[in-house]
Short mmCIF file of C-alpha atoms and ligand atoms in Angstrom, two decimals:
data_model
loop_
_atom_site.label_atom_id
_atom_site.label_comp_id
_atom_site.label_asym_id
_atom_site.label_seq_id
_atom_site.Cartn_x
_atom_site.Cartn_y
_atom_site.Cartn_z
CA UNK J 891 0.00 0.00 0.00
CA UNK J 892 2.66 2.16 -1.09
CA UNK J 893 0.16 4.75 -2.61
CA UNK J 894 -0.78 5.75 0.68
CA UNK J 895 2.55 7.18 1.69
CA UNK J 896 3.10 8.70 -2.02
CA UNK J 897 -0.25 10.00 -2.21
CA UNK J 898 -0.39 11.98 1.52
CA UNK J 899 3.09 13.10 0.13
CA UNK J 900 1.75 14.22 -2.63
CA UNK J 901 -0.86 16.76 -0.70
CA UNK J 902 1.64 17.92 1.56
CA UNK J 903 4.30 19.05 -0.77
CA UNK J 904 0.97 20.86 -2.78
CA UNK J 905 -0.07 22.41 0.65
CA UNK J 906 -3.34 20.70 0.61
CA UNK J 907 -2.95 18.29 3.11
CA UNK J 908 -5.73 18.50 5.51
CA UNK J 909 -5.56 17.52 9.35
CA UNK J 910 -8.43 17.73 11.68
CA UNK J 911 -8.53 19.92 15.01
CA UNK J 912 -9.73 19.25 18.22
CA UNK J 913 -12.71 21.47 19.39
CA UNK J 914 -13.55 21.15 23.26
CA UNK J 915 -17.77 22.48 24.18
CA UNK J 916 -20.59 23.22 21.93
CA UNK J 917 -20.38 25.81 19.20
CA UNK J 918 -20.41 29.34 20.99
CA UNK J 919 -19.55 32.61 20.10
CA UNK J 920 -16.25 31.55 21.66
CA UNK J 921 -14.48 27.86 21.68
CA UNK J 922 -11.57 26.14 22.90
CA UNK J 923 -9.58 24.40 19.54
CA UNK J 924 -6.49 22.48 19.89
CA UNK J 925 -6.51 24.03 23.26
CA UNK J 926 -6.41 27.51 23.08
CA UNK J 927 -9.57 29.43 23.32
CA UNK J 928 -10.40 31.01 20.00
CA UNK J 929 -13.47 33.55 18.44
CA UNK J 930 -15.40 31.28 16.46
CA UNK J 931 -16.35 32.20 13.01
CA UNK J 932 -16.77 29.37 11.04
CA UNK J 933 -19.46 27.50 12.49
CA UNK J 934 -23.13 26.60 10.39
CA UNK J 935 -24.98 26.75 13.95
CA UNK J 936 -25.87 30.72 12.76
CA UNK J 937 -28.10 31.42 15.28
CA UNK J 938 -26.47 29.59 17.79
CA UNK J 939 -29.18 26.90 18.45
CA UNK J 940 -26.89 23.85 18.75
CA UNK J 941 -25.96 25.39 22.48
CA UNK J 942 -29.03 26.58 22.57
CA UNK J 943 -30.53 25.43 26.42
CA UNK J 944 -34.36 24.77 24.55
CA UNK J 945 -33.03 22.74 22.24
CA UNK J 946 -30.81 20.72 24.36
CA UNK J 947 -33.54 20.08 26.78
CA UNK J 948 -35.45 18.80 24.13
CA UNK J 949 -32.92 16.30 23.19
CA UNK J 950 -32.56 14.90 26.64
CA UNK J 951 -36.65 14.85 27.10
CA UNK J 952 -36.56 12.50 23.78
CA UNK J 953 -34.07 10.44 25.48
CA UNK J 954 -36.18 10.03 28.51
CA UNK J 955 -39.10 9.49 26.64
CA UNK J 956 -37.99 7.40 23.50
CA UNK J 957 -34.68 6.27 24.05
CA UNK J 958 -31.28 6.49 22.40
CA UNK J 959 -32.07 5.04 18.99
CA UNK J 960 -34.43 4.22 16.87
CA UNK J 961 -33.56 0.38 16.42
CA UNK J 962 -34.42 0.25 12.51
CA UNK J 963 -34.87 1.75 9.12
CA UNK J 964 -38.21 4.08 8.98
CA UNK J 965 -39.15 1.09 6.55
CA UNK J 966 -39.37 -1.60 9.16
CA UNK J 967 -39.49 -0.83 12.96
CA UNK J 968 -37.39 2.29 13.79
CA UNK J 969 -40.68 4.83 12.11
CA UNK J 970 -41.33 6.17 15.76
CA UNK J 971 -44.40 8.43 16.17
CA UNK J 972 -41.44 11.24 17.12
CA UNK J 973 -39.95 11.09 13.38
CA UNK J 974 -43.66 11.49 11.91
CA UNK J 975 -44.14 14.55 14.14
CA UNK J 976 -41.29 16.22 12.94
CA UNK J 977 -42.23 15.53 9.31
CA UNK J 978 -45.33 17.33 10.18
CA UNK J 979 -44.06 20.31 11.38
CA UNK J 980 -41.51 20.67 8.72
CA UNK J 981 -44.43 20.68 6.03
CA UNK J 982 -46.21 23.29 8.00
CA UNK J 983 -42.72 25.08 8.31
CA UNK J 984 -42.08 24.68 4.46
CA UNK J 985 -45.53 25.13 3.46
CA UNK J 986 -46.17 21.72 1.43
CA UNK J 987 -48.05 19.20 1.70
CA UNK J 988 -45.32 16.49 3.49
CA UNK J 989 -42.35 15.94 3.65
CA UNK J 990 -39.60 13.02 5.11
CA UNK J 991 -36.66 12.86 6.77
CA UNK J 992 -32.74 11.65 5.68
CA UNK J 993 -30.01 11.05 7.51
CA UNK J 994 -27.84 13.63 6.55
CA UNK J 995 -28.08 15.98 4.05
CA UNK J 996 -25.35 13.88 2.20
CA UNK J 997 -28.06 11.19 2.17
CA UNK J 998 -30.95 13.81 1.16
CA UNK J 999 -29.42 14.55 -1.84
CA UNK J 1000 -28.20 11.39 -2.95
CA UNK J 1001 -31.53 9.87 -2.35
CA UNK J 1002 -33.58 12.46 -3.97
CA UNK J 1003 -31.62 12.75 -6.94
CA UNK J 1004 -30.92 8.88 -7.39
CA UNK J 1005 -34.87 8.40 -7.15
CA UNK J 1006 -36.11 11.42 -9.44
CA UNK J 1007 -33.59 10.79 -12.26
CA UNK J 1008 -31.93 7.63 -14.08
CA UNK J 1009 -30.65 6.58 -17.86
CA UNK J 1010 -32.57 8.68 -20.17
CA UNK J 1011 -32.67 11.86 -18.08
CA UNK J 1012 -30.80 14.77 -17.49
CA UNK J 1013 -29.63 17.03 -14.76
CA UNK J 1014 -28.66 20.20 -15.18
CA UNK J 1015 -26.69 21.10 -12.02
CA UNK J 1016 -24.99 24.66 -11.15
CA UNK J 1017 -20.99 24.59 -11.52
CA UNK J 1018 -20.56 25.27 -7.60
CA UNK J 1019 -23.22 23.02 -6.44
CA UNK J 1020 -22.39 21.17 -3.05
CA UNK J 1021 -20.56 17.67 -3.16
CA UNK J 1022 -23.33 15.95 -2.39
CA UNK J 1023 -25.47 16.82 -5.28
CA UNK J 1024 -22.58 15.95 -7.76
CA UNK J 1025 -22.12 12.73 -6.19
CA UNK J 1026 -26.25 12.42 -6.41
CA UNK J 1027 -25.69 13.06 -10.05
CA UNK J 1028 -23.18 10.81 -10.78
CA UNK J 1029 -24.85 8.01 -9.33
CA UNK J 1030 -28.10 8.21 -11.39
CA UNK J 1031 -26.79 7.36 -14.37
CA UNK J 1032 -28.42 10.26 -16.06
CA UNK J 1033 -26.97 12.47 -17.68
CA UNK J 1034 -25.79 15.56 -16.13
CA UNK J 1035 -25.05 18.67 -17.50
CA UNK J 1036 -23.42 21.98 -15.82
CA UNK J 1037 -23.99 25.17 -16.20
CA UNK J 1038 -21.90 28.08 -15.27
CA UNK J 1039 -22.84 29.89 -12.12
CA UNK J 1040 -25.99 31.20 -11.90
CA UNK J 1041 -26.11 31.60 -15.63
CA UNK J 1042 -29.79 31.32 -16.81
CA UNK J 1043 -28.64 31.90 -20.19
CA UNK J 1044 -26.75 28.86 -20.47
CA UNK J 1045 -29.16 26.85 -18.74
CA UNK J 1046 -32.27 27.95 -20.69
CA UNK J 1047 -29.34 26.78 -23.83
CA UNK J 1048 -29.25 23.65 -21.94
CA UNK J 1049 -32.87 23.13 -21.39
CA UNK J 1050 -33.57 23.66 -24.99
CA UNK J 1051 -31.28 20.88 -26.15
CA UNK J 1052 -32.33 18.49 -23.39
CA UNK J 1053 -36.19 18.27 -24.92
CA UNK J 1054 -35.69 14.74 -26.04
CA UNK J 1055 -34.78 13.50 -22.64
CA UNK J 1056 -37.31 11.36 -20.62
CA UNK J 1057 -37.06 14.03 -17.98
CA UNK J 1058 -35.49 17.24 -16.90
CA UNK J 1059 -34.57 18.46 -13.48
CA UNK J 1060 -32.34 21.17 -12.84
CA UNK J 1061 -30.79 21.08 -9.43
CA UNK J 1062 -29.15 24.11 -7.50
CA UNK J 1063 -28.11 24.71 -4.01
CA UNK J 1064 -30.04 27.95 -2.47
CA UNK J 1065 -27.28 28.90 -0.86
CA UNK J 1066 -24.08 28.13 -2.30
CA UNK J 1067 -21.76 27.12 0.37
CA UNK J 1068 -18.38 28.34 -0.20
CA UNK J 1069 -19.30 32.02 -2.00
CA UNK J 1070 -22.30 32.62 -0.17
CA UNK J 1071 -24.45 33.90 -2.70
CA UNK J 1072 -28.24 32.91 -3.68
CA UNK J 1073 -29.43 31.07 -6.97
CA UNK J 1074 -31.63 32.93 -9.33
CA UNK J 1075 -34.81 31.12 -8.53
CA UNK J 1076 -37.15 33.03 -10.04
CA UNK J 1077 -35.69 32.91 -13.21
CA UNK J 1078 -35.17 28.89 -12.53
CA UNK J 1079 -38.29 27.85 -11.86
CA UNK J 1080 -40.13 30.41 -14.67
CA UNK J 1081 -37.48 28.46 -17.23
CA UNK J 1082 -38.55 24.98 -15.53
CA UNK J 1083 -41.88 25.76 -16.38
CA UNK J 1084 -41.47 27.39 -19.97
CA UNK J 1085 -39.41 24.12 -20.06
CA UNK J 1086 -40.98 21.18 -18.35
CA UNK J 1087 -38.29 20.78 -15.68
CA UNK J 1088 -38.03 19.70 -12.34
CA UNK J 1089 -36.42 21.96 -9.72
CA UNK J 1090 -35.05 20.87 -6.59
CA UNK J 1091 -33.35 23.48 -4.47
CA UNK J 1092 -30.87 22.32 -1.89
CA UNK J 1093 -31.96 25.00 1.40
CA UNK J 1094 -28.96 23.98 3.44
CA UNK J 1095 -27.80 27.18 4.09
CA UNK J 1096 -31.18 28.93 3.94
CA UNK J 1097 -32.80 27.05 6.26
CA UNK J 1098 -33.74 28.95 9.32
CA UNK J 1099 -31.84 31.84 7.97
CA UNK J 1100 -33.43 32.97 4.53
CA UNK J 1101 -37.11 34.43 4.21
CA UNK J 1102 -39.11 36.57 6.59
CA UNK J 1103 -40.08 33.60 8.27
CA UNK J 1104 -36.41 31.86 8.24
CA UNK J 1105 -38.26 28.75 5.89
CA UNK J 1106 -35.82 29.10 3.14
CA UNK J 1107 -35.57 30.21 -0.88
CA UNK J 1108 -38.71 29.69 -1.34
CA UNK J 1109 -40.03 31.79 1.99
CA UNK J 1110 -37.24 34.50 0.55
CA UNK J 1111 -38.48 34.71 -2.71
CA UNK J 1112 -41.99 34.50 -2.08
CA UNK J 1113 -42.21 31.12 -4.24
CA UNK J 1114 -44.00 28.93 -2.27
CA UNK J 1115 -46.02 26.27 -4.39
CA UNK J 1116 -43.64 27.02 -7.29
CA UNK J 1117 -40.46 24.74 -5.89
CA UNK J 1118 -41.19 21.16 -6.16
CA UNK J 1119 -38.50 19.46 -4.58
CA UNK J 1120 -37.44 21.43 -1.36
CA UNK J 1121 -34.08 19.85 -0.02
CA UNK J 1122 -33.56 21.26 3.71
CA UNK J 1123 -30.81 20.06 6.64
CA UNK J 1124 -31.79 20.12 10.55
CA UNK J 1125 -27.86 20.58 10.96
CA UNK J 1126 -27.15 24.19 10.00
CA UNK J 1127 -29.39 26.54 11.36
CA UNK J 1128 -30.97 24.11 13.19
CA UNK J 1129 -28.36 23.05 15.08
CA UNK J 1130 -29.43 19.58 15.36
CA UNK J 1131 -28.36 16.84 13.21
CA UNK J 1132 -30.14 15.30 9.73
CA UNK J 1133 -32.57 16.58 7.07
CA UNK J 1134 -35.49 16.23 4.80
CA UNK J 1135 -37.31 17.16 1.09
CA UNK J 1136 -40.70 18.87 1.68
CA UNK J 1137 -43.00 18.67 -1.16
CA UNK J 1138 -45.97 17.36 -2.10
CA UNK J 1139 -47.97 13.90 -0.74
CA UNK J 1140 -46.77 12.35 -4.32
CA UNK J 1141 -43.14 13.27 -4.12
CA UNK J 1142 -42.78 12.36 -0.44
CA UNK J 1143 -44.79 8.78 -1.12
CA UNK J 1144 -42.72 8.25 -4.14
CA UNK J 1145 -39.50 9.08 -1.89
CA UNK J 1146 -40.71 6.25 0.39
CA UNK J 1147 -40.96 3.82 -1.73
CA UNK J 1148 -37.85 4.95 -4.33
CA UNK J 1149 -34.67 6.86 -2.27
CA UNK J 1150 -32.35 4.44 -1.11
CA UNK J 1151 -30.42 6.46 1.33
CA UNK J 1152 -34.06 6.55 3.02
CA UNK J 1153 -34.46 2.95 2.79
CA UNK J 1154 -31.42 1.37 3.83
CA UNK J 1155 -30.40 3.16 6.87
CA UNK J 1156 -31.48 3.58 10.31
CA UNK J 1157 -33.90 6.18 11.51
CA UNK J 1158 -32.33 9.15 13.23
CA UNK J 1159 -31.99 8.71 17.04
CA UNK J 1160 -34.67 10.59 19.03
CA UNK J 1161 -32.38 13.14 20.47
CA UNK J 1162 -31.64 14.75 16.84
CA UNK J 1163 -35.26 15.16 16.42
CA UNK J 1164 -36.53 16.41 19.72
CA UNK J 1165 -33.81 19.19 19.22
CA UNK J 1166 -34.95 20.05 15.74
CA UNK J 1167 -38.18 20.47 16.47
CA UNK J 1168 -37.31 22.78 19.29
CA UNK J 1169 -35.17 24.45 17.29
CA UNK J 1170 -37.63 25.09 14.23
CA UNK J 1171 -40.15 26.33 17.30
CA UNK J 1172 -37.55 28.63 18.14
CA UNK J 1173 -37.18 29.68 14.44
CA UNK J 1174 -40.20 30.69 13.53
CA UNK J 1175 -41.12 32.66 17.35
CA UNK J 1176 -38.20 34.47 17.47
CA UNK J 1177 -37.44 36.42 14.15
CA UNK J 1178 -35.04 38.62 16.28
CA UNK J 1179 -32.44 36.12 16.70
CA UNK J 1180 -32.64 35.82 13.01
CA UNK J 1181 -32.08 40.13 12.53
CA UNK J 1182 -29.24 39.98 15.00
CA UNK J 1183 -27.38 37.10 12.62
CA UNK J 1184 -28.34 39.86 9.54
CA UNK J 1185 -26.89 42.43 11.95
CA UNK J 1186 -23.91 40.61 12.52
CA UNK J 1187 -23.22 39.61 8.98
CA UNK J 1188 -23.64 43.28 7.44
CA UNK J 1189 -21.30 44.69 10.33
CA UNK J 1190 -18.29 42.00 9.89
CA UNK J 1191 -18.30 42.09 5.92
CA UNK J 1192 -18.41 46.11 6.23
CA UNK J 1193 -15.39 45.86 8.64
CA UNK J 1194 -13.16 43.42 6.74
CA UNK J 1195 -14.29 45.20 3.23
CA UNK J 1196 -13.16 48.46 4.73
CA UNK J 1197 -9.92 47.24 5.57
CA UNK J 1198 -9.17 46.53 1.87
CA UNK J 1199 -9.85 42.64 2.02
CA UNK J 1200 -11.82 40.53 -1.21
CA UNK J 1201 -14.71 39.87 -0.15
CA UNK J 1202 -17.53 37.81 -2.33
CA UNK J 1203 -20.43 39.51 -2.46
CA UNK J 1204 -23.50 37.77 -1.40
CA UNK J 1205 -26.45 38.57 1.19
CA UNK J 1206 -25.85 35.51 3.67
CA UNK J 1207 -24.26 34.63 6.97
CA UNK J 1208 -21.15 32.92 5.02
CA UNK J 1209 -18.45 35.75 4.11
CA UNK J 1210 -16.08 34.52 1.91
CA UNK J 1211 -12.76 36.29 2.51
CA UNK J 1212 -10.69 35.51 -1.24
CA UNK J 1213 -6.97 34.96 -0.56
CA UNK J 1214 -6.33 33.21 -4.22
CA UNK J 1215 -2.78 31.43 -3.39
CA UNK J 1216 -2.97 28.08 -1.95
CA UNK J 1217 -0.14 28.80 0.52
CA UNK J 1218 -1.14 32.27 1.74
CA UNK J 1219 -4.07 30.91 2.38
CA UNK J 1220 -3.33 28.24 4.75
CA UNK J 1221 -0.60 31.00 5.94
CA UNK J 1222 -3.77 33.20 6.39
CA UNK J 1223 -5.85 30.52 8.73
CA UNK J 1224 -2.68 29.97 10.85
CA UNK J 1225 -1.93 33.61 11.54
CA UNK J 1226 -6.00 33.75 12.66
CA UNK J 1227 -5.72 31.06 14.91
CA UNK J 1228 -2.68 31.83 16.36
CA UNK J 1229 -4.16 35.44 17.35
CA UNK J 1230 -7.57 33.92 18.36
CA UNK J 1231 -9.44 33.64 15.37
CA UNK J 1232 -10.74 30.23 14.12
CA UNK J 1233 -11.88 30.75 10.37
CA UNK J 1234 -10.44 28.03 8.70
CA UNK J 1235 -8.85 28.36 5.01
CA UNK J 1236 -10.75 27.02 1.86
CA UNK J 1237 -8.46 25.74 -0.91
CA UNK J 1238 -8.88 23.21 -3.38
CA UNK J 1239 -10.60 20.61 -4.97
CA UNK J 1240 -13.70 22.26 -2.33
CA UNK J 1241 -13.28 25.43 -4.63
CA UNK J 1242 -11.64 25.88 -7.79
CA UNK J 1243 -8.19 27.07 -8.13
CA UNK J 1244 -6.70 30.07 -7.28
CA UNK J 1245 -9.70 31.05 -5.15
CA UNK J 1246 -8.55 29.70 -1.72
CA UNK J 1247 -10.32 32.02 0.28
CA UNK J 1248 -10.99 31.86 4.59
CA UNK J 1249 -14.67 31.12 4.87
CA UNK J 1250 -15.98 33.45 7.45
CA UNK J 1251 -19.38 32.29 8.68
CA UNK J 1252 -20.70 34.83 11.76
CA UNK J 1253 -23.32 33.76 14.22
CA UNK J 1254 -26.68 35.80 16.18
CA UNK J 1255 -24.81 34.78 19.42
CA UNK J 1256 -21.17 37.03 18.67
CA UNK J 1257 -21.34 40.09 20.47
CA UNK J 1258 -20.26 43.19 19.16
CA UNK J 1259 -17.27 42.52 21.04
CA UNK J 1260 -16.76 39.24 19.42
CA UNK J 1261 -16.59 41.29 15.84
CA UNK J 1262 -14.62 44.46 16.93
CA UNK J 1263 -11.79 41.77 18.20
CA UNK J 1264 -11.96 39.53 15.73
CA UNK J 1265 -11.80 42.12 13.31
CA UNK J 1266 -8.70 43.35 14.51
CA UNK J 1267 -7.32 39.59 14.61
CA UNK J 1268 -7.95 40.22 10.62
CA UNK J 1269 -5.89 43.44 10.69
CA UNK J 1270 -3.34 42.05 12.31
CA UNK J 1271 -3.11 38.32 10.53
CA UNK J 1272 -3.80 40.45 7.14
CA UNK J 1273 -0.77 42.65 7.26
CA UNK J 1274 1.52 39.60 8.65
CA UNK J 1275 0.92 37.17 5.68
CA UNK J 1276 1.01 40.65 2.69
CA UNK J 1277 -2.94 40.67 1.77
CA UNK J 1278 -4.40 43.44 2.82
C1 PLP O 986 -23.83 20.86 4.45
C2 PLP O 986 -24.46 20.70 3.14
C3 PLP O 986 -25.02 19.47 2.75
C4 PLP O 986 -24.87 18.23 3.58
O1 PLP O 986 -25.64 18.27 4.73
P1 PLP O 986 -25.22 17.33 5.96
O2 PLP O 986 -26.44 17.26 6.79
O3 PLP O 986 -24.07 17.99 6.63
O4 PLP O 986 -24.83 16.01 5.37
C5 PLP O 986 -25.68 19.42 1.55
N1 PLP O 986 -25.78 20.50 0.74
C6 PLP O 986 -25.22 21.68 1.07
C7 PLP O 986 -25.35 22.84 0.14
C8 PLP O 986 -24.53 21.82 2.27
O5 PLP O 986 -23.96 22.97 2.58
#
């Protein structure tokens, strides 16, 4: 197993070798890694609901009151009355008619796409979509086509060609996860119609966060009804751990019966969905823990901007600060960390090259504090490694 050695090798001597750190607590505003205590700004908890005391008590009540796991696939004995409560809610949250609940939102995806596409289709998938939706893609066998980002020219090109095909269905995170910035969906789903098309919208990032009542793209852009497939995670926002498609009784029936990452897997353990259906309680009755993470973004983008740093543009939590070399990027995340930042540096093949970039993300539980310091952190780490 030679490879091994050559291939780690390899990374290293490329600087993208990638080693894990130790985080001690839940994610707060402020976290111990590797040890020292460090301003956190790169966690997907954005409105701080995994530490959330609500949401932890409802994970221990589930405990108590269900147990630790579910002992089985939804499919055979693990569908506990808990997991058909949540589904509930999340259809009243997402305003559709159902909707069911994956494992991850790996799983979601895979399962989804697997099950709505196969030989004789296409899918017609965004350049920066997540992992998980090109891995969905590749394992349909249909046949996928990409589209550069955001570009409804190109996919309206695309569309046009693909009228043979058994069936369409263009698929596009919300939220894309490394820039930031939101997907055209008005345009989308008009051209899915003109078209024929499927559209399922991966809400990862949008869940909780996007839309006046923190339900997503569709809440956002006031296109409820008009989204079909409505891919969502319970481990962002929600600060719990899973997700779902919401959608209507057909779709979620046909899931059922057709996604195999729903199938063949165990049914989440009770605690993960006691805590997300605190947490989308919490969502939708407190809209001002939602403001203060708007709050929080516009103040920390203004601050770095203003300092003379790259920063994407995008309306979202996720603040993508562009470095571009590989090296001065991991420089970058070191020089934070050491001075009590922890923003870790984004290189390649998760975005393309000569974008490396520190992925900000800010929270509604940093203080004002939190930002003023950390911002200096930035001034400081900036001028160190030569990019601001
Ligand atoms: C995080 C993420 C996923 C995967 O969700 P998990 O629940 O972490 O598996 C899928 N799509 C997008 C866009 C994501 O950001």
């Amino acid at each position: 197993m030679r490879f091994l050695y050559e291939e780690l090798l390899s990374l290293k001597s490329r600087n993208l070798y990638r080693t894990l750190k130790t985080v001690e607590g839940p994610p707060a505003s402020r976290i111990i890694v590797d040890g020292r205590e460090c301003i956190l700004l790169s966690s997907n908890s954005y409105l701080g609901l995994a530490e959330h005391p609500a949401v932890r008590a409802a994970a221990i009540e589930a405990v108590s009151r269900w147990g630790a796991g579910a002992g089985g696939s939804r499919l055979i004995s693990g569908n506990l009355g808990l997991h058909e409560d949540l589904e509930r809610e999340i259809a009243r949250f997402k305003r559709t008619e159902a909707a069911i609940i994956f494992n991850t939102g790996y799983m979601a995806n895979l399962g989804a796409i697997t099950a709505l596409a196969g030989k004789g289709d296409v899918i017609i998938s965004d350049e920066l979509n997540h992992a998980s939706i090109i891995d969905g893609c590749r394992l349909s066998r249909a046949e996928t086509r990409i589209y550069r980002h955001k570009d409804t020219e190109q996919l309206k090109e695309i569309l046009r060609q693909a009228r043979g095909h058994r069936r369409r269905l263009i698929v596009t995170d919300s939220v894309f996860s490394m820039d930031g910035d939101i997907a055209p969906l008005p345009e989308i789903t008009a051209l899915a119609e003109e078209y024929g098309a499927m559209v399922m919208v991966d809400d990862a990032h949008a869940t909780g966060v996007l839309g006046v009542r923190g339900a997503g793209a569709a809440d956002y852009f006031r296109l409820e009804g008009k989204i079909p497939v409505q891919m969502g995670t319970l481990s962002k926002a929600l600060g719990s751990f899973g997700a779902f498609v919401a959608g209507s009784r057909e779709l979620i029936d046909f899931l059922t019966n057709r996604a195999r990452s729903f199938i063949f897997s165990t049914a989440l353990p009770p605690a993960v969905i006691g805590a997300a259906m605190a947490a989308i309680k919490l969502v939708e009755n407190n809209p001002e823990i939602r403001q203060k993470l708007w709050d929080n973004a516009r103040y920390l983008r203004a601050g770095l901007e203003k300092m003379g740093y790259r920063v994407l543009s995008g309306e979202s939590p996720i603040i993508p600060v562009l470095i571009g070399d590989d090296r001065k990027t991991v420089q970058m995340a070191g020089s934070l960390r050491g001075k009590g930042v922890f923003a870790p540096g984004i290189r390649p093949p998760t975005v393309p090259p000569g974008t490396g970039r520190i992925r900000v993300t800010v929270m509604a539980v940093h203080s004002l504090y939190d930002l003023d310091e950390a911002l200096d952190v930035f001034e400081k780490a900036g001028k160190e490694v030569g990019v601001i």
